PDB file of N, CA and C in Angstrom:
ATOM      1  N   UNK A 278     -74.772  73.777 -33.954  1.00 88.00           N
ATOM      2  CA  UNK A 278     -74.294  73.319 -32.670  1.00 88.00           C
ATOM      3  C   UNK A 278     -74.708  71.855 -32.511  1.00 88.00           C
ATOM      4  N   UNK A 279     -73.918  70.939 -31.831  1.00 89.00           N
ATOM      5  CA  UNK A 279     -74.332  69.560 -31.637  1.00 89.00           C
ATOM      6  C   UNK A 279     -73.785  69.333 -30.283  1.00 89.00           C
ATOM      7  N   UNK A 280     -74.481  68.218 -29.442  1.00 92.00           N
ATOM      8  CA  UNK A 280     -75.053  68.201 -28.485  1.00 92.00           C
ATOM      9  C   UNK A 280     -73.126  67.767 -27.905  1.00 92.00           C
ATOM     10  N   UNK A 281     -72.761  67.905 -26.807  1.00 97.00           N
ATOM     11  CA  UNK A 281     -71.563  67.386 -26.053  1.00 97.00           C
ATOM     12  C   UNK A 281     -71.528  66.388 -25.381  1.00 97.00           C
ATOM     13  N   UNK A 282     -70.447  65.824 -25.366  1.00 97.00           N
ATOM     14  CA  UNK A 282     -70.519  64.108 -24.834  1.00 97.00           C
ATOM     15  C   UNK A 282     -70.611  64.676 -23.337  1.00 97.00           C
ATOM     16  N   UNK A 283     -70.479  63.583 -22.713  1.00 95.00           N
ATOM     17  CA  UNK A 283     -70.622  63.750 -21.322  1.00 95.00           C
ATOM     18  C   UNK A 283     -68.907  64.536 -20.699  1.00 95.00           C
ATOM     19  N   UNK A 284     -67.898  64.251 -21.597  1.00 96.00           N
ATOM     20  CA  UNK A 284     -66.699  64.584 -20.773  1.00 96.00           C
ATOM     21  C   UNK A 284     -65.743  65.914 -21.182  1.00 96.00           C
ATOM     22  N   UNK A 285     -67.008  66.393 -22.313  1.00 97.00           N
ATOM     23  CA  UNK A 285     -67.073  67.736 -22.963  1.00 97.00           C
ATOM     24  C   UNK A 285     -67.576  68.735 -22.499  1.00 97.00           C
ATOM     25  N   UNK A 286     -68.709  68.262 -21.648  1.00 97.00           N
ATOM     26  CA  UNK A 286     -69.685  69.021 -21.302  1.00 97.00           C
ATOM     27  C   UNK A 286     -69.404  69.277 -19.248  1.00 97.00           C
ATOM     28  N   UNK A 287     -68.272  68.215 -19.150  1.00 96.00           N
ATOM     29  CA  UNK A 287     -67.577  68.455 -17.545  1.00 96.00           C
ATOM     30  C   UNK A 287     -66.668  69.333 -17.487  1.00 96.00           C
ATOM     31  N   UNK A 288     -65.854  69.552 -18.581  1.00 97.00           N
ATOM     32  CA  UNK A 288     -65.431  70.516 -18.873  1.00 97.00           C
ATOM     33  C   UNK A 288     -66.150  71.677 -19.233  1.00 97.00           C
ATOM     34  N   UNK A 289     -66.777  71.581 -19.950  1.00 98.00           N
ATOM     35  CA  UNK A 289     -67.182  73.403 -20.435  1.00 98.00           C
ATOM     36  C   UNK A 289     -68.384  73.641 -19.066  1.00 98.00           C
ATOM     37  N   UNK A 290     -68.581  72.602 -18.250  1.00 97.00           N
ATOM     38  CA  UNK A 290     -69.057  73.490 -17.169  1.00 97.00           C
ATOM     39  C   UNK A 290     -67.954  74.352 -16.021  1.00 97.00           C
ATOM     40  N   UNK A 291     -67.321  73.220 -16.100  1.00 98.00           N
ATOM     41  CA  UNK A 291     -65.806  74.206 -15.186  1.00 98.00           C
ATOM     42  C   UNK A 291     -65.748  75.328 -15.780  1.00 98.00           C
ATOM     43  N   UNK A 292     -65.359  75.435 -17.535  1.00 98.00           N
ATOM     44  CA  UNK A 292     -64.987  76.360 -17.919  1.00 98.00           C
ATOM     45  C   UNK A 292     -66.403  77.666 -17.410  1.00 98.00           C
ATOM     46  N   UNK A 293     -67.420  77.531 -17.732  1.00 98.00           N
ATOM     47  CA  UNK A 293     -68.430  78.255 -17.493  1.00 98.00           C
ATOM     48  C   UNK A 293     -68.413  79.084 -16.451  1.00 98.00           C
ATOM     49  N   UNK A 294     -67.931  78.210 -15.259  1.00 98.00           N
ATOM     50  CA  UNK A 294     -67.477  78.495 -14.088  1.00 98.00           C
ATOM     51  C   UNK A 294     -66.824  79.240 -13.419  1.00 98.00           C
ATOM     52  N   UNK A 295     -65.542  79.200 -14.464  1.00 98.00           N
ATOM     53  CA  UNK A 295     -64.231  79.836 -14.084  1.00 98.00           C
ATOM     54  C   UNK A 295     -63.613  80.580 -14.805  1.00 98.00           C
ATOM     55  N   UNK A 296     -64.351  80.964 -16.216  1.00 97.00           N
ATOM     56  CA  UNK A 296     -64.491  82.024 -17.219  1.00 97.00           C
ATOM     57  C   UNK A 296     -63.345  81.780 -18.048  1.00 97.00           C
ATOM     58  N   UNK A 297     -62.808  81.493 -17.406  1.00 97.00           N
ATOM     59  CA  UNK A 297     -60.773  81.281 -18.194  1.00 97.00           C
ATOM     60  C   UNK A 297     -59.784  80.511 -17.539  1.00 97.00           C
ATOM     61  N   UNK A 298     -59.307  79.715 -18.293  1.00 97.00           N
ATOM     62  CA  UNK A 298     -58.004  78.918 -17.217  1.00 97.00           C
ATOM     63  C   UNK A 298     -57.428  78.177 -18.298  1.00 97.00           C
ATOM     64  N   UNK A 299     -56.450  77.868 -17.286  1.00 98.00           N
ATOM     65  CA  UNK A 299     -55.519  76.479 -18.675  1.00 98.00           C
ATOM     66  C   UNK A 299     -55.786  75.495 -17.824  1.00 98.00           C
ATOM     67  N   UNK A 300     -54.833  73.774 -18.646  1.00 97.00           N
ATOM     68  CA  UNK A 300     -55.751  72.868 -18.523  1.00 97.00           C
ATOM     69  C   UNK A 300     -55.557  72.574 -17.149  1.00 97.00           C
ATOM     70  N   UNK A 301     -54.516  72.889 -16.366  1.00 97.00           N
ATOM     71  CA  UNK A 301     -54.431  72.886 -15.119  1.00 97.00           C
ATOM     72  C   UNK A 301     -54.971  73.159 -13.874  1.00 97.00           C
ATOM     73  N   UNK A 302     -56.006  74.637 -14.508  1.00 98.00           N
ATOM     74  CA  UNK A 302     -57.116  75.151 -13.733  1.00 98.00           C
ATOM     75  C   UNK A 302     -58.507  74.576 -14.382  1.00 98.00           C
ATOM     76  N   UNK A 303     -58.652  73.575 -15.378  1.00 98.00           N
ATOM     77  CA  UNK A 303     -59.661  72.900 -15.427  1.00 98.00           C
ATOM     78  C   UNK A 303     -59.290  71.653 -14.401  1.00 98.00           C
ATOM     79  N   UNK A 304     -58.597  71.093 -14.115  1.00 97.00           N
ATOM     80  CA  UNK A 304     -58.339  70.081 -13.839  1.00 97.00           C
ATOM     81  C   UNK A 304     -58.125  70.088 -12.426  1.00 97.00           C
ATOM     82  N   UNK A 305     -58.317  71.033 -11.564  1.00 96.00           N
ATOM     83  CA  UNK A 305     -58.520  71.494 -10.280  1.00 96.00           C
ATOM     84  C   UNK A 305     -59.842  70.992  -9.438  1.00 96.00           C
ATOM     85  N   UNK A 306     -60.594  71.377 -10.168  1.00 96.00           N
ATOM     86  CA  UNK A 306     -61.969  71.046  -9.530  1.00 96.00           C
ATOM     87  C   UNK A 306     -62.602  69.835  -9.843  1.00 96.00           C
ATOM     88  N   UNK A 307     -61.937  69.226 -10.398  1.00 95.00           N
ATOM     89  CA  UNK A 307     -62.314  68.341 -11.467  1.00 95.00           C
ATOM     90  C   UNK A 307     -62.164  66.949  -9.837  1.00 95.00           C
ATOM     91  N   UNK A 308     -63.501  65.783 -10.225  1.00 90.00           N
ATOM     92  CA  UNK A 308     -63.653  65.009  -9.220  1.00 90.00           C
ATOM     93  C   UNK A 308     -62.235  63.861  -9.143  1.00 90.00           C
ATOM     94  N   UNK A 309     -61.991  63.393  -8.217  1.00 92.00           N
ATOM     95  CA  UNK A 309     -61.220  61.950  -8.428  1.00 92.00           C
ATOM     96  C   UNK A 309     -61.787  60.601  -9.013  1.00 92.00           C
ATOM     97  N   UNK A 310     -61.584  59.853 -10.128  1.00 93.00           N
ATOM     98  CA  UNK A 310     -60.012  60.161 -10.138  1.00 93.00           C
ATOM     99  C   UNK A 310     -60.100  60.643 -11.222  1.00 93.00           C
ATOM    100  N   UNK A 311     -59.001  61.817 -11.286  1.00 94.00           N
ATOM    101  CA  UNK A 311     -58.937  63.107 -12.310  1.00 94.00           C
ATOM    102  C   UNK A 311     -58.385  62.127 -13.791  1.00 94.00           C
ATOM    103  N   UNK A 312     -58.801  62.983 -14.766  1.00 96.00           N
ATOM    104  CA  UNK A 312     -58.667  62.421 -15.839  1.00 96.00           C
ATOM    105  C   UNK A 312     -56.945  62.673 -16.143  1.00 96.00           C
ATOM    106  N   UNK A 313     -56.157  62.552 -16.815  1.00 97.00           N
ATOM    107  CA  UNK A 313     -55.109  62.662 -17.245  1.00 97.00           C
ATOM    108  C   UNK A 313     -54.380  64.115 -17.677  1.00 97.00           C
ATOM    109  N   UNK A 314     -53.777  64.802 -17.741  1.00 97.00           N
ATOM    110  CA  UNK A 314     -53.654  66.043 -18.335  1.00 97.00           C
ATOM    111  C   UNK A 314     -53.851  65.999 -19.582  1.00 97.00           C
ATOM    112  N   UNK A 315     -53.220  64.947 -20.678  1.00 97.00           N
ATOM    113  CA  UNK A 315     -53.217  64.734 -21.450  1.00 97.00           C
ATOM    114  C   UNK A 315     -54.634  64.981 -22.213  1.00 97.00           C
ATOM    115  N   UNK A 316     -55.065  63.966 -21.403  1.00 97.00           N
ATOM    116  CA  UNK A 316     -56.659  63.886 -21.964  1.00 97.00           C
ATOM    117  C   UNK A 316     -57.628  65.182 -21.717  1.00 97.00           C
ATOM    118  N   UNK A 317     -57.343  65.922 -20.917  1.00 98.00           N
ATOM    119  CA  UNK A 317     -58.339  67.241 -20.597  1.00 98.00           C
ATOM    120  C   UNK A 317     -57.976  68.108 -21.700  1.00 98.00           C
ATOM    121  N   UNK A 318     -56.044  68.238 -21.594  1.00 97.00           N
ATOM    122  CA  UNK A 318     -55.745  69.102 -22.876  1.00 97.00           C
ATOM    123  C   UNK A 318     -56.565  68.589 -24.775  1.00 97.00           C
ATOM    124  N   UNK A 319     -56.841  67.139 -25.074  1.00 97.00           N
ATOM    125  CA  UNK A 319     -57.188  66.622 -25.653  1.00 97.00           C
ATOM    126  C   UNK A 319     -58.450  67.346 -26.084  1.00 97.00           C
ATOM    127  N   UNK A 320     -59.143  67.276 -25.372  1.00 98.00           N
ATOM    128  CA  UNK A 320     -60.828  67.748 -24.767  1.00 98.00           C
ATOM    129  C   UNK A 320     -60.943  68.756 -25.540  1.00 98.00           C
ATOM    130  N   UNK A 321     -60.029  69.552 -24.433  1.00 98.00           N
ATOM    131  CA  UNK A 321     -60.092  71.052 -24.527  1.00 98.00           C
ATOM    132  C   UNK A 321     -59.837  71.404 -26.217  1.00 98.00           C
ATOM    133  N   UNK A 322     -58.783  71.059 -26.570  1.00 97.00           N
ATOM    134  CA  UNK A 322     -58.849  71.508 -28.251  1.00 97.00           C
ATOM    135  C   UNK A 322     -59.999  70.512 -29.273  1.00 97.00           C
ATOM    136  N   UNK A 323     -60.657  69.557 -28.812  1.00 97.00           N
ATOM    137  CA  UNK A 323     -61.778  69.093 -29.688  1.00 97.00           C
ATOM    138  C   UNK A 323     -62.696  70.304 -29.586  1.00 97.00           C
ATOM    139  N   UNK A 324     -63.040  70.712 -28.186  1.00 98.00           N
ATOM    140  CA  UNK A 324     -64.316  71.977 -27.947  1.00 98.00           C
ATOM    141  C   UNK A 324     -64.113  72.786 -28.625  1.00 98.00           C
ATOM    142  N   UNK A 325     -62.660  73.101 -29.292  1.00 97.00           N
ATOM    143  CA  UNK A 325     -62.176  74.210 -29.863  1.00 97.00           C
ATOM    144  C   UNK A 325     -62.420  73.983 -30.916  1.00 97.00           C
ATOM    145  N   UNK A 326     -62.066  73.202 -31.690  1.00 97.00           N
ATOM    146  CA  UNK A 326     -62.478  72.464 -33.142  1.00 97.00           C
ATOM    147  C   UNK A 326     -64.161  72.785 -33.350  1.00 97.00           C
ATOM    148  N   UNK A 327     -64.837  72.364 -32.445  1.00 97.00           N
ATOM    149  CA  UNK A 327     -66.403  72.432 -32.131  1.00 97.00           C
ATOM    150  C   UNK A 327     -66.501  73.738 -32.396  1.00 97.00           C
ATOM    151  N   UNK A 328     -65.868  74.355 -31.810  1.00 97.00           N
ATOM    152  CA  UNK A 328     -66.420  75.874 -31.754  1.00 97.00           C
ATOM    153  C   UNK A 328     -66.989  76.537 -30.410  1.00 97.00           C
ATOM    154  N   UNK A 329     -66.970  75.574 -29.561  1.00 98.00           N
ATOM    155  CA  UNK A 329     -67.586  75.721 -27.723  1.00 98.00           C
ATOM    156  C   UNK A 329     -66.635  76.932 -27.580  1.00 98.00           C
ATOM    157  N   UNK A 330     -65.100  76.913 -27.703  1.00 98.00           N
ATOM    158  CA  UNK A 330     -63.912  77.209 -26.663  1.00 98.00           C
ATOM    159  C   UNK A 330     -62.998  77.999 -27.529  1.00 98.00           C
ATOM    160  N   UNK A 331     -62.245  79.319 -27.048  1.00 98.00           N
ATOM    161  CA  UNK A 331     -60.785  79.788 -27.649  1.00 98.00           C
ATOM    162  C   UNK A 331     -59.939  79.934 -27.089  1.00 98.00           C
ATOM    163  N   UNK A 332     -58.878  80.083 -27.495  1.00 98.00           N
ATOM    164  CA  UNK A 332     -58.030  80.396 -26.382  1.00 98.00           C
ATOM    165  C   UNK A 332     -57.050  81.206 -26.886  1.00 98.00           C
ATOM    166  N   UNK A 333     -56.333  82.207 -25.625  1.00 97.00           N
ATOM    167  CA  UNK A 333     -55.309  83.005 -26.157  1.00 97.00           C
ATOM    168  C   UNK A 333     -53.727  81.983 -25.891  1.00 97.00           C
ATOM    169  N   UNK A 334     -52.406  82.317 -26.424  1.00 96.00           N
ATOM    170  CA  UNK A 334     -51.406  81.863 -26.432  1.00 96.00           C
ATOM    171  C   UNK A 334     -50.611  83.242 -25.731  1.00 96.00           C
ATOM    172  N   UNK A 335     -49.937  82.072 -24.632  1.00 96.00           N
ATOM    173  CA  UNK A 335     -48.793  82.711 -23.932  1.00 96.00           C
ATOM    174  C   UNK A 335     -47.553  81.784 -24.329  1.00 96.00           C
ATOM    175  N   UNK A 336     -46.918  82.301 -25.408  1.00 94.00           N
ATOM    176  CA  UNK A 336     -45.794  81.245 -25.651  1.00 94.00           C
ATOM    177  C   UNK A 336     -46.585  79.343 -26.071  1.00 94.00           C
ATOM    178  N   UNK A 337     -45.707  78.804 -25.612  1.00 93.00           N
ATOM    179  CA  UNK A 337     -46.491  77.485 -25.626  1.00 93.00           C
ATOM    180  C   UNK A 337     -47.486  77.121 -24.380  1.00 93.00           C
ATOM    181  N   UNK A 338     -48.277  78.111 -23.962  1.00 95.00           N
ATOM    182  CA  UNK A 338     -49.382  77.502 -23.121  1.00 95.00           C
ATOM    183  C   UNK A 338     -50.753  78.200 -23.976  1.00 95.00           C
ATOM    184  N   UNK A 339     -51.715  78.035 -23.030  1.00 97.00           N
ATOM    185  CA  UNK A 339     -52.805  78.283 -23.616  1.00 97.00           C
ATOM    186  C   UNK A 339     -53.884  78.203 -22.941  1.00 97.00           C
ATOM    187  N   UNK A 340     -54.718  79.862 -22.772  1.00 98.00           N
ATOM    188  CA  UNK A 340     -55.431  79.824 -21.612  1.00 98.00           C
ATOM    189  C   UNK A 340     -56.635  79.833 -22.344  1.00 98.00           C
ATOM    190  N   UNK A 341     -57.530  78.934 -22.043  1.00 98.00           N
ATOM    191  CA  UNK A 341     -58.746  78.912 -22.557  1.00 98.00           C
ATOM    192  C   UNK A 341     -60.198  79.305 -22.300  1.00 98.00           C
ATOM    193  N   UNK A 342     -60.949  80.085 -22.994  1.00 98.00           N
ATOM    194  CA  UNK A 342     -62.350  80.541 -22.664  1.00 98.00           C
ATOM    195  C   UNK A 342     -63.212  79.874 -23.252  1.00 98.00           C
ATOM    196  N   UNK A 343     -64.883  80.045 -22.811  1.00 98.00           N
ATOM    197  CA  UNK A 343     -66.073  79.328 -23.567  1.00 98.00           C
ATOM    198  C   UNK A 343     -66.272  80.688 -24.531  1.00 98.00           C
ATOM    199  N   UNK A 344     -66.703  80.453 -25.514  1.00 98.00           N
ATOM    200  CA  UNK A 344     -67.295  81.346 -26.555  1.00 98.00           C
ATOM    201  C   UNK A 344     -68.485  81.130 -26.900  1.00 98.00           C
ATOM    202  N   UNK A 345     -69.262  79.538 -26.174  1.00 97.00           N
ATOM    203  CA  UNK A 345     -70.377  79.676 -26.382  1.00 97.00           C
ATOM    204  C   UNK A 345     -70.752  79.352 -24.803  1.00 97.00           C
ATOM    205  N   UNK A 346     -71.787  80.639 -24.674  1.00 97.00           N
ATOM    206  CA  UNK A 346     -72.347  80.600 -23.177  1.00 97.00           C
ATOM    207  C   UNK A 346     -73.173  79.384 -22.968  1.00 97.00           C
ATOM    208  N   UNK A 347     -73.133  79.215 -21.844  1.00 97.00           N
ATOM    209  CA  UNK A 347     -74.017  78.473 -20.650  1.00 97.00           C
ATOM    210  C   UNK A 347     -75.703  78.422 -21.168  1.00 97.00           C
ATOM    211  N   UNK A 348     -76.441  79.680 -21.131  1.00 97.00           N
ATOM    212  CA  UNK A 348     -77.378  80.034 -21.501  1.00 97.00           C
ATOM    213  C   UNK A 348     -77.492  79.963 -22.981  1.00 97.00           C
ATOM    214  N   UNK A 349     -76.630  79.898 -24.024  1.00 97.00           N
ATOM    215  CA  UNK A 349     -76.779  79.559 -25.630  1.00 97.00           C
ATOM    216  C   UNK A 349     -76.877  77.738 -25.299  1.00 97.00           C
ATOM    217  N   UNK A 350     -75.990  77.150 -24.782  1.00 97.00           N
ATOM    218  CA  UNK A 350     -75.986  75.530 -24.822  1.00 97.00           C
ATOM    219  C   UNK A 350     -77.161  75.262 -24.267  1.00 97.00           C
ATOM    220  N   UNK A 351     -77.704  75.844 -22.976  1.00 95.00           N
ATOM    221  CA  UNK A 351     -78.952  75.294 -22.048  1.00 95.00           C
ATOM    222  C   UNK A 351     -80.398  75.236 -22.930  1.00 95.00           C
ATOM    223  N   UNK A 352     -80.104  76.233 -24.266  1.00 95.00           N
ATOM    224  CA  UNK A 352     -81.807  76.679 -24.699  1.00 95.00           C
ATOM    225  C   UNK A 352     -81.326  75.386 -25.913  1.00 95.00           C
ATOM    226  N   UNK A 353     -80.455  74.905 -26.507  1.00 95.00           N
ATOM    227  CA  UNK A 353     -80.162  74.442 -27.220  1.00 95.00           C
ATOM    228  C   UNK A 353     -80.711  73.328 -27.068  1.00 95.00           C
ATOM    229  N   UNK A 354     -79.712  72.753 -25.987  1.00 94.00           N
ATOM    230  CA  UNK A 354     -80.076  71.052 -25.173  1.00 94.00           C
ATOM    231  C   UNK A 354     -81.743  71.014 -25.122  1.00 94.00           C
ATOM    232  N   UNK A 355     -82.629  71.871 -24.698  1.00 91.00           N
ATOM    233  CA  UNK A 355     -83.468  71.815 -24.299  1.00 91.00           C
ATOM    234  C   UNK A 355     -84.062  71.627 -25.462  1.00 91.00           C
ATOM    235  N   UNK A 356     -84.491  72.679 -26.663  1.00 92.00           N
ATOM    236  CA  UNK A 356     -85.267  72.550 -27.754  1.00 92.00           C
ATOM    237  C   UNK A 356     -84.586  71.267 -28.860  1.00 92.00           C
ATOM    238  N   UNK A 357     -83.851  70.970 -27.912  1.00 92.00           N
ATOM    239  CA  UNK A 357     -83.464  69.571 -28.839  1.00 92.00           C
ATOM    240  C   UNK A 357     -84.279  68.469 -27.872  1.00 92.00           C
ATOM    241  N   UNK A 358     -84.047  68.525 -26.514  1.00 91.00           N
ATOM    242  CA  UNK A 358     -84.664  67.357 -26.345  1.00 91.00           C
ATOM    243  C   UNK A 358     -86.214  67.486 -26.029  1.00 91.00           C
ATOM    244  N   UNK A 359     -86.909  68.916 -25.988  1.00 93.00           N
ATOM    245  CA  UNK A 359     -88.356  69.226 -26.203  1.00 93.00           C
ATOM    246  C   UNK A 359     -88.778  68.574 -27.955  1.00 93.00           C
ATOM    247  N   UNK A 360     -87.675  68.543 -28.945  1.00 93.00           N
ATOM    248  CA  UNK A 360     -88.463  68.463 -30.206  1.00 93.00           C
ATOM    249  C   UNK A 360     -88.318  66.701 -29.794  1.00 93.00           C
ATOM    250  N   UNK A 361     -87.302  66.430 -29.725  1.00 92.00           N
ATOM    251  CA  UNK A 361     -86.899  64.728 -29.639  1.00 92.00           C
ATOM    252  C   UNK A 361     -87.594  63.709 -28.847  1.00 92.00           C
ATOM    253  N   UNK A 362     -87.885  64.504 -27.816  1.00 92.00           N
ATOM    254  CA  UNK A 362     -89.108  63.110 -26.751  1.00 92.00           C
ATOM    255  C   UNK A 362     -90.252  63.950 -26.878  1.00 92.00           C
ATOM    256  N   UNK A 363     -90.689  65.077 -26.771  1.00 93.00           N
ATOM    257  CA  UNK A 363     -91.874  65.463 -26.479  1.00 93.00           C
ATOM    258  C   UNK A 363     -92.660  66.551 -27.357  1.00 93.00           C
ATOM    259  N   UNK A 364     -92.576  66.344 -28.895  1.00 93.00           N
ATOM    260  CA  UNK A 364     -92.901  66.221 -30.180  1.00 93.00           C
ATOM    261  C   UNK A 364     -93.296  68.137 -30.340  1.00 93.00           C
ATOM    262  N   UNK A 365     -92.560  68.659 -29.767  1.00 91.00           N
ATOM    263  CA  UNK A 365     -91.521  70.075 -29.586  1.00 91.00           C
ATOM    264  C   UNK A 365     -92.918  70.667 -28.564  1.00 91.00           C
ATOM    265  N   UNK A 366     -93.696  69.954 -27.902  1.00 90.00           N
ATOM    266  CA  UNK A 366     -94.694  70.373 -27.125  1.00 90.00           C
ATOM    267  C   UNK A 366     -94.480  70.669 -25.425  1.00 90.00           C
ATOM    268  N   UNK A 367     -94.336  72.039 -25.093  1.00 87.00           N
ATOM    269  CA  UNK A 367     -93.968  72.765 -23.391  1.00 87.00           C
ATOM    270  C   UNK A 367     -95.100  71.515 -22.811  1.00 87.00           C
ATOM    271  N   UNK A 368     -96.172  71.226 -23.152  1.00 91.00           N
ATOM    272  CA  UNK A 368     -97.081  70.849 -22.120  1.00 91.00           C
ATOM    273  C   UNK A 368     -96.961  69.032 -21.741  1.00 91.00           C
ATOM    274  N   UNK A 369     -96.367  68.782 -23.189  1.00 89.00           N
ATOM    275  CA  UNK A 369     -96.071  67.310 -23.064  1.00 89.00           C
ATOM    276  C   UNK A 369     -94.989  67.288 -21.940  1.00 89.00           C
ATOM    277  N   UNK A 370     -93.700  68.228 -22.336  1.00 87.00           N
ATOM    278  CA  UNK A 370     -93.006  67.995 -21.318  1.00 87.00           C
ATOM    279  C   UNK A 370     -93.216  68.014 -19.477  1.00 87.00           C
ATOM    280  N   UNK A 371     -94.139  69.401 -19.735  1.00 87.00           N
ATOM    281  CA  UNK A 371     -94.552  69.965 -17.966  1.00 87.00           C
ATOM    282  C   UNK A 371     -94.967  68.675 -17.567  1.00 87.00           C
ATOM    283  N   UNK A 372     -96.339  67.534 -18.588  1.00 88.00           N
ATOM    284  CA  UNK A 372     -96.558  66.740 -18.198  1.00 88.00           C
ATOM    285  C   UNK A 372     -96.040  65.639 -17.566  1.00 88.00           C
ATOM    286  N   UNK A 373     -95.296  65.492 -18.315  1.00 87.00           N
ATOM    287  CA  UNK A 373     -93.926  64.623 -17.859  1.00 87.00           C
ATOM    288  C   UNK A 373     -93.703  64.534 -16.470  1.00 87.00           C
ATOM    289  N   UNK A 374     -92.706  65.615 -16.323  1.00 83.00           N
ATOM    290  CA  UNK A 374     -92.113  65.914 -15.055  1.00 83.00           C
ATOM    291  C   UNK A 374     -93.411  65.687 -13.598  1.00 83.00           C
ATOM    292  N   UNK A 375     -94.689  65.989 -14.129  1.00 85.00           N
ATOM    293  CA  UNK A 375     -95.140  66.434 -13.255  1.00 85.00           C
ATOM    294  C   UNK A 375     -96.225  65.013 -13.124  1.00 85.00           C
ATOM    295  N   UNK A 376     -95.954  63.923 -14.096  1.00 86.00           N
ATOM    296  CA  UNK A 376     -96.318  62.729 -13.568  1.00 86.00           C
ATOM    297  C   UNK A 376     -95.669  61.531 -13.486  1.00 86.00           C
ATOM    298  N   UNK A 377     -94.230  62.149 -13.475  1.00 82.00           N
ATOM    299  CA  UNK A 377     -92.934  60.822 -13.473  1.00 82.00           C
ATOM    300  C   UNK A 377     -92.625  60.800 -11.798  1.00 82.00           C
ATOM    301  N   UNK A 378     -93.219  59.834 -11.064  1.00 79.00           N
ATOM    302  CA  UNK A 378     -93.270  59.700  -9.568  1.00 79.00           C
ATOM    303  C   UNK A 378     -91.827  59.693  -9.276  1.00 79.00           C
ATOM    304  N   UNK A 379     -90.861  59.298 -10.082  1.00 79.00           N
ATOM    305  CA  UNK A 379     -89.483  59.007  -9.445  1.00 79.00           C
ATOM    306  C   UNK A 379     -88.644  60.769  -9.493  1.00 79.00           C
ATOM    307  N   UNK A 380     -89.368  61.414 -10.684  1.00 72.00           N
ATOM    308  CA  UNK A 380     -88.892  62.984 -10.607  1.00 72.00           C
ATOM    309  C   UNK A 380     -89.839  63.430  -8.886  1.00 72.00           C
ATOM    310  N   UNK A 381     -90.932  62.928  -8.689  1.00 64.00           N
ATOM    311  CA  UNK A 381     -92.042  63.597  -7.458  1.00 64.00           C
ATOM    312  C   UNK A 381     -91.266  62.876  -6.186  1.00 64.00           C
ATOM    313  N   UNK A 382     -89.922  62.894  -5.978  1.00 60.00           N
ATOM    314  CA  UNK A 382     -89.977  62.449  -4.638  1.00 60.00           C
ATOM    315  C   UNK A 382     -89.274  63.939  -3.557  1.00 60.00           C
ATOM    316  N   UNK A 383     -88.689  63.414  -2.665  1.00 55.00           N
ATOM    317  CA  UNK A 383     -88.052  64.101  -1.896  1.00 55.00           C
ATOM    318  C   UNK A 383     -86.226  64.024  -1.949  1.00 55.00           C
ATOM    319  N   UNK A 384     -85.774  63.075  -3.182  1.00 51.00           N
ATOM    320  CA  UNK A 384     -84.550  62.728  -3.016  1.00 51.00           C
ATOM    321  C   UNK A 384     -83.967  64.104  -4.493  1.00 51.00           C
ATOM    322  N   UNK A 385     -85.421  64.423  -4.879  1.00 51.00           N
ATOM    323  CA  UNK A 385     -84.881  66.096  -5.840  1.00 51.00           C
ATOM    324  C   UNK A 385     -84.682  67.502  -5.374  1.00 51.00           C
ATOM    325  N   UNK A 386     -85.604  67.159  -4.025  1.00 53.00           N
ATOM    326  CA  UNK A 386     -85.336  68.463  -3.274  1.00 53.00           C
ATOM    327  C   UNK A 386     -84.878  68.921  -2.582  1.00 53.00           C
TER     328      UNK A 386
END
């Protein structure tokens, strides 16, 4: 598994979301200004290539699911960026968080 760009990963949270849709029902919730159809459909079959996403065929459309959960990507991201900044150590990280003043304010909670 390798990590998702930022406009991979806006998608496969919709998808996460909404369990199944085509690119039309990704592109619903999606913020302004919305990306292109073009380009979401684009997306959507790279994730597929990746291995994130499948989809079934209705004629020429194509409704698409995640095949890799929420909870498989989240432990992923994480023990990648626990080994990558904080030398694969829980306590380096707790430390972190728990002495980075700009994470300690009131604008996280």
């Amino acid at each position: 598994m390798k990590p998702l760009t930022r406009a991979e990963e806006e998608i496969m949270q919709i998808l996460w979301e909404i369990e199944r849709g085509f690119v039309k029902d990704i592109l619903t919730p999606m913020t302004d200004p919305k990306p292109a159809y073009n380009t979401v459909s684009t997306i959507v079959r790279i994730l597929e290539r990746k291995g994130f996403v499948s989809h079934k065929s209705y004629g020429k459309s194509h409704e698409y699911f995640p095949i890799v959960s929420k909870d498989e990507y989240r432990s992923f991201i994480i023990k990648k960026m626990l080994g990558g900044y904080f030398d694969n150590s829980f306590g380096k990280l707790t430390d972190f968080f728990k002495n980075d003043e700009t994470l300690n304010t009131k604008a996280f909670q």
